[in-house]
Short mmCIF file of C-alpha atoms and ligand atoms in Angstrom, two decimals:
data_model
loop_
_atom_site.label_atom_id
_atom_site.label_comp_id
_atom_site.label_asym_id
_atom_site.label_seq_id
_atom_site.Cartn_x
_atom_site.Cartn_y
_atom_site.Cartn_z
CA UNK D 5 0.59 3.06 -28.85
CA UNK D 6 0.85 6.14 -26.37
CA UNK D 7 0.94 5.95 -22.78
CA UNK D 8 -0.10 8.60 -20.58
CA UNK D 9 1.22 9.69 -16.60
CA UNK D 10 -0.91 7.65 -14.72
CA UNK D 11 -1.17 9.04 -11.19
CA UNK D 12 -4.63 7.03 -10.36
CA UNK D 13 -4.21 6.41 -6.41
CA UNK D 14 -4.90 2.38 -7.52
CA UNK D 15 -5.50 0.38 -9.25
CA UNK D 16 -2.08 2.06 -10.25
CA UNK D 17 0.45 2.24 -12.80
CA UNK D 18 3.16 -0.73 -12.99
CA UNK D 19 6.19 -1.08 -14.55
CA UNK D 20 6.74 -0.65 -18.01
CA UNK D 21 9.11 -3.64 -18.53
CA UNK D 22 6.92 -5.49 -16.45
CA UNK D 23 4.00 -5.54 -18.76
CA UNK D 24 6.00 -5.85 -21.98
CA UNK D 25 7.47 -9.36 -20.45
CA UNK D 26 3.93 -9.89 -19.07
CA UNK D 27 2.85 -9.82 -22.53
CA UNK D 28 5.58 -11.15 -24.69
CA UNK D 29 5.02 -14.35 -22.12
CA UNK D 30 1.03 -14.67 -22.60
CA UNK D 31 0.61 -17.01 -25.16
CA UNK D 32 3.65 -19.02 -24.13
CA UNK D 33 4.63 -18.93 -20.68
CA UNK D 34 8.51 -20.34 -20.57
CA UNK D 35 8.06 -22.55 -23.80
CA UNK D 36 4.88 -24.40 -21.86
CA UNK D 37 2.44 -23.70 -24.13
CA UNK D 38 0.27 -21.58 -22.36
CA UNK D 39 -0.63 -18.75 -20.55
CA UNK D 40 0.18 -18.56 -16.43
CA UNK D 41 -3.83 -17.79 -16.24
CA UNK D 42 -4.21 -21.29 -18.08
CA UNK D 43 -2.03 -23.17 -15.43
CA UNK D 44 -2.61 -25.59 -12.58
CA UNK D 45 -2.11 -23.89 -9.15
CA UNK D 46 -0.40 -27.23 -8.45
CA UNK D 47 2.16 -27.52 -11.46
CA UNK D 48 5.54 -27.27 -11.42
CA UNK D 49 5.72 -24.31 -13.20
CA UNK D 50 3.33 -22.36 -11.23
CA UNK D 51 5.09 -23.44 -8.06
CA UNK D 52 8.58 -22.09 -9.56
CA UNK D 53 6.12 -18.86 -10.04
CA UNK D 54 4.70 -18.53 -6.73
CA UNK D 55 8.02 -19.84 -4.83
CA UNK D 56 10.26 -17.32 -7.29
CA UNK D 57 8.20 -14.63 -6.29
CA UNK D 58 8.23 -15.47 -2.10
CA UNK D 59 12.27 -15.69 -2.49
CA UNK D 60 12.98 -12.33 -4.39
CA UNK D 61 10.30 -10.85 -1.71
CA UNK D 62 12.02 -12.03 1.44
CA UNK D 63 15.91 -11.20 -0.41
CA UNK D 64 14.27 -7.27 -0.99
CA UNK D 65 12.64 -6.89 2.30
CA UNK D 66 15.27 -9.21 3.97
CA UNK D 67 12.64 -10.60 5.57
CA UNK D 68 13.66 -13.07 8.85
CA UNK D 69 12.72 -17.16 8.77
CA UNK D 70 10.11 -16.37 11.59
CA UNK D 71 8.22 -14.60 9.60
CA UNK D 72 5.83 -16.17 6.91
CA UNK D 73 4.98 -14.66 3.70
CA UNK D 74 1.26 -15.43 2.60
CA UNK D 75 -0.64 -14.34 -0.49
CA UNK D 76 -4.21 -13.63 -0.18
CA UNK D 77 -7.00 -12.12 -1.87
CA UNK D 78 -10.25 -10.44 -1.04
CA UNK D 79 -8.88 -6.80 -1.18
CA UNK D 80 -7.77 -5.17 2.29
CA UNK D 81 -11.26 -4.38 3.12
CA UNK D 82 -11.12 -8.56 4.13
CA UNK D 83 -8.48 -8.41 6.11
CA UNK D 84 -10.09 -5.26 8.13
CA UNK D 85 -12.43 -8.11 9.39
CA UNK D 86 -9.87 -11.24 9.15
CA UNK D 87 -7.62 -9.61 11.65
CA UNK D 88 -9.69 -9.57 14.73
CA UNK D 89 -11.29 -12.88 14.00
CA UNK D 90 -7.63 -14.02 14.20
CA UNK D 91 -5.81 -11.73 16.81
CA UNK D 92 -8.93 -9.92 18.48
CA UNK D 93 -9.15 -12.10 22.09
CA UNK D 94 -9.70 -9.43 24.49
CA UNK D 95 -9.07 -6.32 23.11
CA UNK D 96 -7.60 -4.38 20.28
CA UNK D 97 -5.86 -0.54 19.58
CA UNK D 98 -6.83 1.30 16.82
CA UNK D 99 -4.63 4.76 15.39
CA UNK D 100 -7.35 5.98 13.24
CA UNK D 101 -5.32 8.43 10.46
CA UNK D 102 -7.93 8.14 7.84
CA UNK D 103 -11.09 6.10 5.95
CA UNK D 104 -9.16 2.94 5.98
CA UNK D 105 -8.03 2.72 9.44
CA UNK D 106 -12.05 3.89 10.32
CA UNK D 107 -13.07 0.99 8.36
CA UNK D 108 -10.76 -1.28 9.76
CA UNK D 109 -11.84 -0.19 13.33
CA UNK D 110 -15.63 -0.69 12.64
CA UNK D 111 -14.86 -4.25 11.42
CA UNK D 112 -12.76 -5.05 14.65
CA UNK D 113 -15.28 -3.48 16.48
CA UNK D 114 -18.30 -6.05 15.33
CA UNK D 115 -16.40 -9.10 16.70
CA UNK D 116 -15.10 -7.57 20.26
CA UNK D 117 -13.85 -4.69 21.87
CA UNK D 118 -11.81 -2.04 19.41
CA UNK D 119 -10.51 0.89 21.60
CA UNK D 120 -9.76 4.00 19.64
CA UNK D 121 -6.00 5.20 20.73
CA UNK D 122 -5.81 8.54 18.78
CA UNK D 123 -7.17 9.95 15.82
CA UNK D 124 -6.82 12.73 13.46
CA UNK D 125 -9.92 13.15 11.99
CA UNK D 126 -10.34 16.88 13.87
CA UNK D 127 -8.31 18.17 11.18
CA UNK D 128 -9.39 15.92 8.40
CA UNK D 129 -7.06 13.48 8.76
CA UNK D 130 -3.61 16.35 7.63
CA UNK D 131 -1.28 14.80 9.70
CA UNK D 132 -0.45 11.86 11.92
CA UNK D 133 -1.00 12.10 15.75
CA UNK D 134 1.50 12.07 18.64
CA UNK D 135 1.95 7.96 19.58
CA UNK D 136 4.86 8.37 21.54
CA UNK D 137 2.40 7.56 24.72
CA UNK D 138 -0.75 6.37 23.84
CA UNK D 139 -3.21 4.63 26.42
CA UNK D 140 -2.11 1.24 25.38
CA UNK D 141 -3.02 -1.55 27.93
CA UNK D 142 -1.46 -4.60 28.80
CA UNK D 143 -4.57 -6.71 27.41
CA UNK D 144 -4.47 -5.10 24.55
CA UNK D 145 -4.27 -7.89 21.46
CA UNK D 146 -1.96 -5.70 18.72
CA UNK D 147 -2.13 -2.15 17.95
CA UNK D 148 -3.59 -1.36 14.62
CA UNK D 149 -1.89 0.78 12.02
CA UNK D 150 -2.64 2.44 8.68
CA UNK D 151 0.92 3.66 7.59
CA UNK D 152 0.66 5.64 3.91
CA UNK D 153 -2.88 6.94 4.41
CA UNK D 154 -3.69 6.70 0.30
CA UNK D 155 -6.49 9.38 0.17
CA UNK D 156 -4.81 12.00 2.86
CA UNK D 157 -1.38 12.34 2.03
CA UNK D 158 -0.37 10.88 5.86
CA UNK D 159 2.48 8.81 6.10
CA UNK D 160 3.99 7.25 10.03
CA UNK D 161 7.71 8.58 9.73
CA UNK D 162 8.05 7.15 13.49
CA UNK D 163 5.88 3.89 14.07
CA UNK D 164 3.50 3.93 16.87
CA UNK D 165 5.46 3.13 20.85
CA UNK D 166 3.06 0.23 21.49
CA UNK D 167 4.54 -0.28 24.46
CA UNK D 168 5.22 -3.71 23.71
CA UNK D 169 2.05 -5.02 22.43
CA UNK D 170 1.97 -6.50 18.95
CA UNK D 171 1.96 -3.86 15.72
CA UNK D 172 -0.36 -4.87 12.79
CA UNK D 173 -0.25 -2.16 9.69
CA UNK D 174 -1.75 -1.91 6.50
CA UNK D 175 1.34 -0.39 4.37
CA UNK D 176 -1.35 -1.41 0.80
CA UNK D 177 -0.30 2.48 -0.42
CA UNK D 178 3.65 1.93 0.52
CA UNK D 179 5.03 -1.45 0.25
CA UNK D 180 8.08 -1.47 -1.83
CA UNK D 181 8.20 2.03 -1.95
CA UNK D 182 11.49 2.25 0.03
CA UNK D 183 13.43 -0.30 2.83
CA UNK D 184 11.26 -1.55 5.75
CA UNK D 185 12.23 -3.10 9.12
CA UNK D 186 9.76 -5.87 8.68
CA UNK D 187 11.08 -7.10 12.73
CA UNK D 188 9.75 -3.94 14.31
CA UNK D 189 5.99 -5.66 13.26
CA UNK D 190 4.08 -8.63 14.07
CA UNK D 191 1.56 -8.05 11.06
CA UNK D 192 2.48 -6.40 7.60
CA UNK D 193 -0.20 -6.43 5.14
CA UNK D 194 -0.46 -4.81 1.81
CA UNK D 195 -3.21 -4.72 -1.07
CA UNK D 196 -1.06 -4.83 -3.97
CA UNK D 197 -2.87 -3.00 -6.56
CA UNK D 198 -1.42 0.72 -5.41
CA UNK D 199 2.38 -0.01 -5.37
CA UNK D 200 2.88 -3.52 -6.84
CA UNK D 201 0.60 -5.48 -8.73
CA UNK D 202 -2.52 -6.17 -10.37
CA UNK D 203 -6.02 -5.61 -8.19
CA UNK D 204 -7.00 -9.22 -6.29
CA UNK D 205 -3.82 -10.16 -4.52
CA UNK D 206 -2.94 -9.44 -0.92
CA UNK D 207 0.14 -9.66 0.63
CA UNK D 208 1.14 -10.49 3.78
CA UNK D 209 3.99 -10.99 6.01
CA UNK D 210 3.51 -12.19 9.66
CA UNK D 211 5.69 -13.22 12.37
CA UNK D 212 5.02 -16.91 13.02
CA UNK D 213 4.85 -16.62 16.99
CA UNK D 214 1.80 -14.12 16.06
CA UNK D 215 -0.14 -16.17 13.96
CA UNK D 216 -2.24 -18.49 16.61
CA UNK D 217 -5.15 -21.79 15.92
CA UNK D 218 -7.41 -19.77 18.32
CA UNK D 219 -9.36 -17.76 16.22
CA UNK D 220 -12.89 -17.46 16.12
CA UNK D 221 -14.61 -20.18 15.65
CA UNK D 222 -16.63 -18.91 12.73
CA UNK D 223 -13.15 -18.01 10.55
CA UNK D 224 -13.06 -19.12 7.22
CA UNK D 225 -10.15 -21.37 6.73
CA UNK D 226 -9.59 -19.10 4.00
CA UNK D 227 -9.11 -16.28 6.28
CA UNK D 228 -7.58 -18.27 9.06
CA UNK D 229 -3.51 -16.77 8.36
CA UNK D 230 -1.96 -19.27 10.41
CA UNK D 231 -3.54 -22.58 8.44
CA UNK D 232 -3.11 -20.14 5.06
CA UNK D 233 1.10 -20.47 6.08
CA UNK D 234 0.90 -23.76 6.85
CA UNK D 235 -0.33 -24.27 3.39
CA UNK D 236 1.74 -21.90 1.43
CA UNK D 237 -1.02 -19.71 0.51
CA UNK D 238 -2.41 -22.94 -1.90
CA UNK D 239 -5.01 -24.15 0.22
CA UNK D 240 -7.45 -23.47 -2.78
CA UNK D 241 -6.78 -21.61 -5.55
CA UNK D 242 -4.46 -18.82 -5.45
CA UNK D 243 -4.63 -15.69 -7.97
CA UNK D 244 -2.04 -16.82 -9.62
CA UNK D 245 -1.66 -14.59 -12.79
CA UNK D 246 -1.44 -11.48 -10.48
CA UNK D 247 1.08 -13.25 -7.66
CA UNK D 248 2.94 -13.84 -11.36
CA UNK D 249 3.01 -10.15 -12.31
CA UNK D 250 3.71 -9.29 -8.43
CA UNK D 251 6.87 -11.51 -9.14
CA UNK D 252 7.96 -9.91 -12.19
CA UNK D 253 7.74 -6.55 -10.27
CA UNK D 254 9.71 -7.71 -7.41
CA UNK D 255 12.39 -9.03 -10.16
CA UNK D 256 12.06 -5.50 -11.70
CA UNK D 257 12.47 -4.06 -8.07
CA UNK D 258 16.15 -6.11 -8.22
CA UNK D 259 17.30 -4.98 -11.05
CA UNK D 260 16.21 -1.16 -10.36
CA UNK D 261 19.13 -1.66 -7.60
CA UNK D 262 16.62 -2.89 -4.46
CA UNK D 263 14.64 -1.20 -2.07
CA UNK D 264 16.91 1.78 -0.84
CA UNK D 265 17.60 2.57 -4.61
CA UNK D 266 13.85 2.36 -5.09
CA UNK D 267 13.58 4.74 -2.00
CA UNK D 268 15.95 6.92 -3.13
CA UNK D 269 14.31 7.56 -5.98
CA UNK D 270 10.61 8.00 -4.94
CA UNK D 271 12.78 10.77 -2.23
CA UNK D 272 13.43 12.72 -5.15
CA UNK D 273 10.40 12.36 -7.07
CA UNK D 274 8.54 13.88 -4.12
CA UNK D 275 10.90 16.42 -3.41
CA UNK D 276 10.36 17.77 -6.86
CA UNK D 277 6.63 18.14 -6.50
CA UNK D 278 6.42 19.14 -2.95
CA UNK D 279 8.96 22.00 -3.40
CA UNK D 280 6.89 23.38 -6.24
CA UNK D 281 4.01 23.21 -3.76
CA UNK D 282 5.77 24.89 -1.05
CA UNK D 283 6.44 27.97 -3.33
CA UNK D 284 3.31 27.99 -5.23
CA UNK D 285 1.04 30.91 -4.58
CA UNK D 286 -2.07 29.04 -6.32
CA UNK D 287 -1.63 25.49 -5.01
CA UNK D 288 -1.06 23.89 -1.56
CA UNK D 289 -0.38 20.65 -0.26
CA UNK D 290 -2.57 19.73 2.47
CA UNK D 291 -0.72 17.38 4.82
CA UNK D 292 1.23 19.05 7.82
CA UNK D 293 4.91 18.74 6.33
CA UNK D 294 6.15 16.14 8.80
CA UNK D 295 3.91 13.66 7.95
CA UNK D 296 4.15 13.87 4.29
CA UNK D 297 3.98 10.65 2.25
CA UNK D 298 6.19 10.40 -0.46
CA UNK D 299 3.58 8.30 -2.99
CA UNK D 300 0.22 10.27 -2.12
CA UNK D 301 0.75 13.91 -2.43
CA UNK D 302 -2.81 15.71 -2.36
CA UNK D 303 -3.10 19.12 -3.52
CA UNK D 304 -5.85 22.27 -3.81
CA UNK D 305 -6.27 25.47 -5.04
CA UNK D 306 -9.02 26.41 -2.92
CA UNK D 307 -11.79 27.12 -5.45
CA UNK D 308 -13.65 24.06 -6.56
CA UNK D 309 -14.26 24.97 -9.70
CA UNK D 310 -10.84 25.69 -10.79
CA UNK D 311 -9.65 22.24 -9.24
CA UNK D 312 -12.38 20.96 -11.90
CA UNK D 313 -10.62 23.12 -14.60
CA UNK D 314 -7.20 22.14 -13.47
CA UNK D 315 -8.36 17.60 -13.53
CA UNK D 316 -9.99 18.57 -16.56
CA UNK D 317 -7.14 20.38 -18.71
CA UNK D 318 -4.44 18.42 -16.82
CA UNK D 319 -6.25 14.59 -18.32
CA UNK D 320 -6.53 16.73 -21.95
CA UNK D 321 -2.19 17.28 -21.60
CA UNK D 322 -1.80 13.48 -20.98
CA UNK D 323 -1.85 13.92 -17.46
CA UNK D 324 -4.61 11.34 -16.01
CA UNK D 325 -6.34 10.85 -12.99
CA UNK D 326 -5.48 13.47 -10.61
CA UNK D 327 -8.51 14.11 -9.34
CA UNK D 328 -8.53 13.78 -5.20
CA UNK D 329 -10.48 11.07 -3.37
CA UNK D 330 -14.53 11.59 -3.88
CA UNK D 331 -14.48 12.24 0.04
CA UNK D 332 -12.05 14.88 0.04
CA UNK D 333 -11.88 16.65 -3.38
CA UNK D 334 -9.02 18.82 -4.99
CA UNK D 335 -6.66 17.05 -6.27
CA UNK D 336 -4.16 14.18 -5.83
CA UNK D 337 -0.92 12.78 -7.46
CA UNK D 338 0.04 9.24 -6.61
CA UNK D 339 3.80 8.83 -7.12
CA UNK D 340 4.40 5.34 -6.85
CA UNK D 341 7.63 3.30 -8.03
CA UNK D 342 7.07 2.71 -11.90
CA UNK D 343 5.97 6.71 -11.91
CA UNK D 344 8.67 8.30 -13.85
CA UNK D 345 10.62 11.09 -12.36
CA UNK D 346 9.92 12.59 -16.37
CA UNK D 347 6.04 12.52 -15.05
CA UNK D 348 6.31 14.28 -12.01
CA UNK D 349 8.20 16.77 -14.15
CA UNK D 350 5.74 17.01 -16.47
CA UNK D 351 3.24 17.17 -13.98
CA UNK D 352 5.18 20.35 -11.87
CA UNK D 353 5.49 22.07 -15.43
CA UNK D 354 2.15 21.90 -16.43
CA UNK D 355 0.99 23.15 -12.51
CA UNK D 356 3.70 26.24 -12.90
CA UNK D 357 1.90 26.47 -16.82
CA UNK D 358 -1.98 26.38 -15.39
CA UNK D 359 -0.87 28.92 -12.02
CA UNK D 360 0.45 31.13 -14.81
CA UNK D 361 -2.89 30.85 -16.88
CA UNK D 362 -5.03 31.62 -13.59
CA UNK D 363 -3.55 34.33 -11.47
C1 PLP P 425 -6.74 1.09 -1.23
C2 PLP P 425 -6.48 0.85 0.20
C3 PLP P 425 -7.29 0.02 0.96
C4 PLP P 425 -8.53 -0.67 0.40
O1 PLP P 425 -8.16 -1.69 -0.46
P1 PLP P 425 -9.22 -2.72 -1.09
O2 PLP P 425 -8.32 -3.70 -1.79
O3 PLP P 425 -10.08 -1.95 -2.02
O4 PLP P 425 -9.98 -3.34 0.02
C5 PLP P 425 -6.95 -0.19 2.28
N1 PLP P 425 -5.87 0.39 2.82
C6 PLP P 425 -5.06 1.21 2.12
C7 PLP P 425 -3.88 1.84 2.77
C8 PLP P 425 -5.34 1.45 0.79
O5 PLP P 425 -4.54 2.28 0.08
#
């Protein structure tokens, strides 16, 4: 067996440990007899899963009692549109840093009235605009959010001054990736398949006061967050094998010494490959420096073709899946928690190698 650096922006590389207990448990989950995939969503056992998982969760996020955690599925693209047929009334703000937060906008926008608040898209989405006094209005519903912009490189290092209104925010490309202060939000939501799990489970976390009966009348129950609390997220059936694996990653999370350890660590990662970049007379980073995220670091070289050569020779040294988003090109390292600090090593030696090669 031989694994390679996997820097794919997600689905995503996980935890070592995590899939070796993932698989030493398949056939013969706990001395059951079968597999969590083979389980009832309403046995014991699956309940000490999904219950397990919600407690280790809350204990790493120190998440408060008013806030509810809910596991979903449908990929973030459903909760673009389940947000405003929950929270949309009058009107909603939109900080549009990127393709996500566009597509989250357009959805809003189908079911009422989405006000753009600022965007960055003038300079391709490099950095993350001034909200320190945005045109927020009192009528405004919540103020939309796309922290760790996965395919730019963007990540908020202040959150948005909402002026008091309600903040909703996709974190799908940095949950778990260091400490959050989940009270400063009304709405977290993350697709777990960049930073923490298999592809098919959202997370969310919500303050209870938030989540409201009066949504529009053509919600899905299944998309209706408030009734999904109320019923633990089991009102049908869950994806339970991935809410398992998301369990054994938050367990993993733990033992790896918690969030700010986590944080910490992903710090230094980064640092490694952005001060290579910062020196580097072939490649550049892309993202104005004060918006950097620490687990999407795009880079180019300014000639197409040798990006090409550098994806291509880079996958043939074990090095996979650097290629840049098919919107933007170049080239892209995701850096998320079970990423090595040895592969972003390997990764800055083979760049100092391939600049070598080609200047
Ligand atoms: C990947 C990603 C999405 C889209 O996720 P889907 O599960 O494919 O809908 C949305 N937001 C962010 C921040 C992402 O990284």
């Amino acid at each position: 067996m031989s694994r390679v650096y996997n820097f794919s922006a997600g689905p995503a590389v996980l935890p070592e440990e995590v899939l070796k207990t993932a698989a030493s448990e398949m056939l013969d989950y706990h001395g059951c007899g079968m597999s969590v995939m083979e389980m009832s969503h309403r046995s014991k056992m699956f309940d000490d899963i999904i219950k397990t998982a919600e407690a280790d969760l809350r204990e790493l996020l120190s998440i408060p009692d008013d806030y509810s955690v809910i596991f979903l599925q449908g990929g973030a693209h459903l909760l673009f549109a389940g947000i405003p047929m929950n929270f949309l009334k009058k009107k909603a703000g939109y900080i549009i840093t990127g393709q996500w937060a566009t597509k989250a906008f357009k959805e809003a926008a189908k079911q009422g009235e989405a006000v753009e608040l600022a965007s960055s898209k003038d300079k391709t989405f490099s950095y993350i605009p001034d909200c320190s006094d945005l045109p927020i209005t009192d009528d405004m519903d919540y103020v939309y959010i796309c922290e760790n912009n996965t395919i730019y490189g963007t990540k908020y290092h202040t959150l948005p001054n909402t002026k008091g209104r309600p903040l909703v925010s996709d974190v799908s490309s940095c949950f778990l990736s260091e400490p959050m202060d989940v009270t400063k939000y009304d709405f977290i939501y993350a697709g777990v398949q960049k930073n923490v799990g298999p592809a098919g489970v959202q997370i969310v976390i919500a303050k209870n006061s938030f989540l409201t009966d009066d949504v529009k009348p053509y919600t899905p129950d299944i998309m209706n967050y408030k009734l999904m609390a109320e019923k633990e997220s089991l009102l049908n059936t869950p994806p339970c094998y991935g809410i398992y694996i998301c369990g054994l990653v938050f367990k993993w999370l733990k033992e790896m010494g918690g969030l700010k350890e986590m944080g910490r660590r992903n710090e230094e990662k980064a640092k490694i490959l952005y001060d290579f970049l910062d020196q580097s007379k072939l490649f550049k980073g892309t993202v104005r420096k004060e918006d950097r995220s620490i687990m999407n670091v795009p880079f180019v070289t300014g000639d197409a073709d040798l990006d090409a050569k550098f994806v291509a020779e880079s996958k043939a040294a074990g090095l996979e899946n650097l290629k840049g988003h098919r919107t933007v090109g170049g080239m892209r390292a995701s850096i998320y928690n079970a990423m090595p600090r040895a592969g972003v090593e390997k990764l800055v030696e083979f760049m100092e190698a391939f600049e070598k090669a080609n200047s």
